[in-house]
Amino acid sequence: MQEQLKQLEKEAVAKVEGAQSLKEVNDVRVAYLGKKGPITEVLRGMGKLSAEERPKMGALANEVRETIAAAIAEKNARLEEEEVKRKLKEQTIDVTLPGSPVKTGSKHPLTIVIEDIEDLFISMGYSVEEGPEVETDYYNFEALNLPKDHPARDMQDSFYITEDTLMRTQTSPVQTRTMEKHKGKGPVKIICPGKVYRRDNDDATHSHQFMQIEGLCVDHNISMSDLKGTLETVAKKMFGEEREIRLRPSFFPFTEPSVEVDVSCFKCGGKGCSVCKQTGWIEILGAGMVHPNVLEMAGFDSKQYQGFAFGMGVERIAMLKYGIDDIRHFYTNDVRFLSQFKQA
Ligand SMILES: [Zn+2]
C-alpha cells in the first residue's frame, strides 16, 4: 500500500511537470486528488490493515496529497508568470510609431471675417449687438426714414410674413433698437453682424440670404472725418496696411450726406487689374452721417448729437479677401471649399 501511494505521487508529480497549460494542470488535480481518484481508492483498502499501521498509512496519504498539491501550486505559478511574460512581449507598444492624425474642423470664412471686424471694433470701444431676424415694418423701414410710400423700399423687396412683419432686409433695425435703449443719452458705439434677407435672384454675386455688418457711432461732435478715419482703419485691417480709401457721394434714406466707400485695389495696388475692373478701386461699403430724422425717431436730440453709420456685406468682403468667385460656395457646405480656411 505504501508503495502504491508513493507510485501515485511520482506519477502525479510527473504529469504536473509535463503539463503545458493551466487547464492540463487542473485535469491532473481532478484526476489524482478528486474524491474518485486513485488515492481514495487505495485508502479504501485500509480496513485490512492492523490498528497500528492504519494511522501511519493515513499520515502517508496526507503527505502524498500535500506533495501533489504543492507541485500543482508551483506549476500554476510558473505557468501564470510565463503567460504574463508572453503577453508583455506580444503586446509591446512602440512609442516611436507615428500617431494617427486627429481630424479638426475649421471656421467658416464668413465667421473669420466677422470675428476679424468684431475684434477691430471692440478694440476701439464698440460693443457687438444683435437683433431679431423677423422684424416689424417700423424698425426695418419707418424708423430708418423710409416711410411706407418711399421708392427706396423697392431696392430691398423682401419676404413678408404679414403686412407689418418681414424678414429683415438690413441689420439697421438693431441700430434703432439699441438707440431706444439708450433713451436719448450717448455715446452709442455698436456694430451689428447678422443675417438679412432680400427677394433677389440667386446668382454668382447675389443670394436671397446674406450677412451684413453695420456700425453706428452716436455722440457729441461726431463729424465726417471721424467716419473717414474709422473706415480707413477697417480697410487697412481687412486688406492690408498700404490701402487707401475713396469716398463717393451716394444716397441712402437713413444717412445725410451719404457715401460709397472704395478701397484701393489690394491686388494691383491701384494700377488696374481684373479684380478692380481696371479702375484701381474696389467698392466695399456704404456709409454716411446719421439722418437727423433717424436720431429724433430713436429719441436723440439731433441738435445735441450727431452720428455716423456704415454697412457692409460680409460675403463681399470675404470674396474679395480670399478671391472667391461665387457667393453660393459659402452656403453649400462643401468640405473641400471650407477646409481651405484652416487658420494657424
Ligand atoms: Zn486692381
XYZ file of C-alpha atoms and ligand atoms in Angstrom:
345
model
C 0.000 0.000 0.000
C 2.841 2.288 0.898
C 4.467 1.594 -2.421
C 1.214 2.153 -4.265
C 0.890 5.600 -2.704
C 4.495 6.507 -3.474
C 3.977 5.336 -7.041
C 0.871 7.529 -7.394
C 2.770 10.525 -6.021
C 5.551 10.012 -8.569
C 3.089 9.665 -11.422
C 1.072 12.727 -10.451
C 4.113 14.971 -9.953
C 5.496 13.874 -13.322
C 2.190 14.701 -15.035
C 2.078 18.104 -13.343
C 5.619 18.789 -14.531
C 4.720 17.812 -18.069
C 1.548 19.933 -18.211
C 1.601 22.710 -20.811
C -1.295 24.798 -19.617
C -3.323 25.749 -16.546
C -6.108 23.530 -17.856
C -3.861 20.472 -18.082
C -2.657 21.086 -14.511
C -6.238 21.286 -13.349
C -7.027 17.983 -15.095
C -4.227 16.305 -13.137
C -5.556 17.809 -9.901
C -9.065 16.463 -10.529
C -7.735 13.048 -11.566
C -5.434 12.463 -8.563
C -6.865 14.491 -5.683
C -10.559 14.155 -6.525
C -12.926 12.000 -4.486
C -12.970 9.339 -7.180
C -9.209 9.462 -7.630
C -6.730 6.563 -7.160
C -5.523 7.742 -3.730
C -9.016 7.496 -2.295
C -9.266 4.116 -3.983
C -6.077 2.887 -2.254
C -7.238 4.148 1.141
C -10.392 2.055 0.896
C -8.209 -0.937 1.476
C -7.139 0.431 4.903
C -9.704 -1.829 6.632
C -7.419 -4.782 6.065
C -4.553 -3.135 7.957
C -3.727 -3.556 11.644
C -4.676 -0.816 14.151
C -1.005 0.195 14.400
C -0.478 0.585 10.692
C -3.678 2.494 9.954
C -2.636 5.942 11.340
C 0.776 5.661 9.651
C -0.852 4.957 6.340
C -3.290 7.839 6.887
C -0.389 10.181 7.573
C 1.424 8.973 4.455
C -1.683 9.511 2.312
C -1.891 13.104 3.600
C 1.780 13.650 2.814
C 1.264 12.380 -0.735
C -1.726 14.671 -1.214
C 0.245 17.654 0.080
C 3.203 16.903 -2.159
C 0.969 16.705 -5.225
C -0.917 19.896 -4.207
C 2.387 21.746 -3.708
C 3.619 20.632 -7.147
C 0.363 21.852 -8.678
C 0.573 25.266 -6.962
C 4.167 25.734 -8.040
C 3.422 24.729 -11.634
C 0.420 27.057 -11.759
C 2.507 29.985 -10.546
C 5.152 29.272 -13.154
C 2.607 28.981 -15.982
C 0.944 32.242 -14.949
C 4.248 34.037 -14.874
C 5.105 32.695 -18.330
C 1.740 33.855 -19.598
C 2.336 37.399 -18.338
C 5.803 37.449 -19.929
C 4.409 36.204 -23.219
C 1.702 38.856 -23.245
C 4.173 41.616 -22.428
C 6.350 40.503 -25.311
C 3.451 40.255 -27.762
C 1.732 43.472 -26.801
C 4.679 45.825 -26.657
C 3.772 49.405 -27.614
C 6.228 51.038 -29.969
C 6.163 54.628 -28.797
C 8.214 55.722 -31.809
C 5.414 54.869 -34.276
C 3.743 57.944 -35.818
C 0.361 58.798 -34.217
C -2.903 58.767 -36.114
C -3.855 62.333 -37.063
C -6.835 63.981 -35.315
C -9.319 65.481 -37.769
C -10.113 69.089 -36.920
C -12.729 71.351 -38.411
C -12.180 74.933 -39.497
C -14.019 78.188 -39.089
C -16.347 79.260 -41.867
C -14.793 82.071 -43.952
C -17.730 84.357 -43.090
C -17.139 83.714 -39.380
C -13.464 84.570 -39.830
C -14.330 87.914 -41.484
C -16.976 88.757 -38.854
C -14.637 87.921 -35.979
C -11.821 89.998 -37.512
C -14.129 93.012 -37.785
C -15.567 92.443 -34.300
C -12.054 92.278 -32.809
C -11.136 95.539 -34.518
C -14.211 97.429 -33.306
C -14.127 96.013 -29.806
C -10.555 97.343 -29.610
C -11.988 100.788 -30.492
C -14.572 100.664 -27.690
C -17.564 99.360 -29.644
C -19.881 96.622 -28.417
C -21.466 93.883 -30.524
C -25.286 93.949 -30.671
C -27.790 91.528 -32.151
C -31.472 91.743 -33.006
C -34.383 89.718 -34.388
C -34.313 88.449 -37.984
C -38.107 88.660 -38.185
C -38.699 92.416 -37.907
C -41.575 94.826 -37.879
C -42.056 97.194 -40.782
C -41.495 100.030 -38.322
C -37.959 99.040 -37.296
C -36.893 97.722 -40.691
C -38.091 100.756 -42.667
C -40.036 103.549 -40.980
C -37.653 104.282 -38.118
C -34.883 104.452 -40.728
C -36.585 107.286 -42.581
C -38.233 105.002 -45.128
C -41.980 105.689 -44.821
C -44.469 103.317 -46.459
C -44.543 105.041 -49.827
C -40.776 105.605 -50.096
C -39.444 104.466 -53.506
C -36.139 103.261 -51.993
C -38.074 100.377 -50.418
C -38.165 98.773 -53.863
C -34.421 98.122 -53.719
C -34.976 95.991 -50.645
C -38.023 93.980 -51.574
C -38.257 91.153 -49.089
C -40.132 88.196 -47.668
C -43.235 89.385 -45.821
C -44.797 87.315 -43.066
C -47.721 89.662 -42.548
C -48.231 93.140 -43.917
C -46.299 94.520 -40.955
C -43.711 91.810 -40.250
C -40.983 90.682 -42.575
C -37.580 89.034 -42.734
C -35.286 91.992 -42.061
C -33.630 93.379 -45.198
C -30.768 95.002 -43.315
C -29.171 94.933 -39.864
C -30.046 98.638 -39.358
C -33.122 97.860 -37.172
C -30.622 96.834 -34.474
C -29.299 100.414 -34.518
C -32.725 101.875 -33.767
C -33.474 99.252 -31.115
C -30.141 99.986 -29.394
C -30.564 103.769 -29.575
C -34.025 103.453 -27.985
C -32.459 101.569 -25.079
C -30.062 104.497 -24.512
C -33.078 106.822 -24.042
C -31.518 109.822 -25.775
C -28.178 109.640 -23.983
C -24.925 108.987 -25.851
C -22.437 107.735 -26.613
C -23.705 104.759 -28.625
C -20.945 102.737 -30.272
C -22.063 99.415 -31.697
C -21.570 97.003 -34.528
C -24.321 94.574 -35.532
C -23.446 91.481 -37.542
C -26.228 89.214 -38.754
C -28.261 87.570 -41.498
C -30.508 89.634 -43.740
C -32.996 88.653 -46.453
C -33.982 90.092 -49.808
C -36.012 88.838 -52.690
C -33.000 88.590 -55.020
C -32.453 86.183 -57.851
C -29.633 83.904 -56.685
C -26.598 84.133 -58.925
C -22.805 84.250 -58.527
C -22.914 87.530 -56.584
C -26.462 87.576 -55.134
C -28.234 85.425 -52.600
C -31.694 85.730 -51.036
C -29.966 85.487 -47.671
C -26.644 87.081 -46.841
C -24.763 88.645 -43.957
C -24.195 92.272 -43.085
C -22.204 94.107 -40.505
C -23.372 97.572 -39.627
C -21.687 100.056 -37.409
C -23.100 103.045 -35.568
C -21.422 105.753 -33.555
C -23.559 108.487 -31.923
C -22.052 111.116 -29.661
C -21.397 114.864 -29.355
C -19.223 116.450 -32.067
C -19.142 113.495 -34.435
C -18.182 114.525 -37.946
C -17.457 113.104 -41.370
C -13.741 112.979 -40.522
C -14.456 110.515 -37.694
C -16.262 108.332 -40.217
C -13.419 108.526 -42.700
C -10.767 107.704 -40.097
C -12.769 104.727 -38.848
C -13.353 103.318 -42.333
C -9.709 103.744 -43.275
C -8.801 101.653 -40.210
C -11.264 98.962 -41.335
C -9.868 98.921 -44.878
C -6.288 98.570 -43.641
C -7.251 95.833 -41.198
C -9.120 93.792 -43.819
C -6.991 94.409 -46.913
C -3.534 95.482 -45.755
C -1.687 98.450 -44.284
C -0.981 100.156 -47.638
C -4.665 100.537 -48.519
C -6.275 103.917 -49.058
C -9.970 104.723 -49.248
C -12.013 106.978 -51.506
C -15.454 108.401 -50.730
C -18.015 108.984 -53.485
C -21.319 110.821 -52.914
C -24.310 108.488 -52.764
C -27.842 108.234 -51.410
C -29.308 106.278 -48.503
C -32.563 107.364 -46.842
C -31.109 106.990 -43.328
C -27.903 108.987 -43.794
C -27.195 112.521 -44.995
C -24.721 113.071 -46.528
C -24.200 109.508 -47.781
C -21.131 107.973 -49.391
C -19.999 104.857 -51.188
C -16.589 103.776 -49.957
C -13.923 102.329 -52.246
C -10.632 100.775 -51.192
C -7.517 100.934 -53.349
C -7.050 97.585 -55.113
C -5.098 95.143 -52.966
C -4.250 93.027 -55.998
C -2.640 95.564 -58.313
C -2.055 98.394 -55.848
C -4.104 100.791 -58.000
C -2.621 100.194 -61.456
C -5.699 98.377 -62.753
C -6.488 94.651 -62.954
C -9.429 92.264 -63.329
C -10.325 92.399 -59.619
C -10.790 96.192 -59.695
C -12.141 96.154 -63.269
C -9.123 98.256 -64.368
C -10.138 101.192 -62.147
C -7.686 100.681 -59.269
C -10.578 100.926 -56.768
C -12.973 98.387 -55.268
C -16.320 99.322 -53.725
C -16.586 97.791 -50.261
C -19.360 99.513 -48.314
C -21.877 102.297 -47.887
C -21.834 104.890 -45.104
C -22.862 108.355 -44.064
C -23.854 110.762 -41.293
C -26.974 109.534 -39.482
C -30.033 111.451 -40.767
C -31.450 113.813 -38.100
C -34.887 112.186 -38.578
C -33.432 108.787 -37.638
C -31.837 110.257 -34.489
C -35.057 112.010 -33.488
C -37.237 108.943 -34.078
C -34.911 106.913 -31.835
C -35.194 109.516 -29.067
C -31.990 111.526 -29.598
C -31.855 115.325 -29.838
C -30.302 115.887 -33.265
C -29.102 119.372 -32.214
C -27.039 117.800 -29.408
C -25.985 114.568 -31.032
C -24.510 113.536 -34.364
C -23.591 110.128 -35.610
C -22.150 108.128 -38.439
C -23.161 104.702 -39.690
C -21.829 102.235 -42.195
C -22.841 98.845 -43.504
C -21.052 96.182 -45.465
C -21.832 92.791 -46.942
C -19.746 90.140 -45.219
C -19.805 87.834 -48.263
C -18.477 90.604 -50.494
C -15.586 91.301 -48.113
C -14.790 87.570 -47.866
C -14.990 87.111 -51.654
C -12.556 89.984 -52.185
C -10.222 88.969 -49.368
C -9.983 85.289 -50.361
C -10.552 85.570 -54.140
C -13.829 83.580 -54.059
C -15.761 83.845 -57.338
C -19.208 82.530 -56.381
C -21.269 83.571 -53.349
C -23.011 80.182 -53.322
C -19.800 78.473 -52.121
C -20.492 79.965 -48.695
C -23.758 78.079 -48.247
C -23.280 74.691 -49.914
C -21.175 73.226 -47.088
C -18.622 71.594 -49.380
C -15.805 70.442 -47.092
C -13.270 70.809 -49.916
C -14.098 74.508 -50.004
C -14.450 75.087 -46.270
C -11.291 73.214 -45.231
C -9.166 75.752 -47.115
C -9.773 78.277 -44.381
C -7.943 76.498 -41.581
C -6.211 79.107 -39.501
C -2.852 78.549 -37.882
Zn -6.653 96.022 -59.302
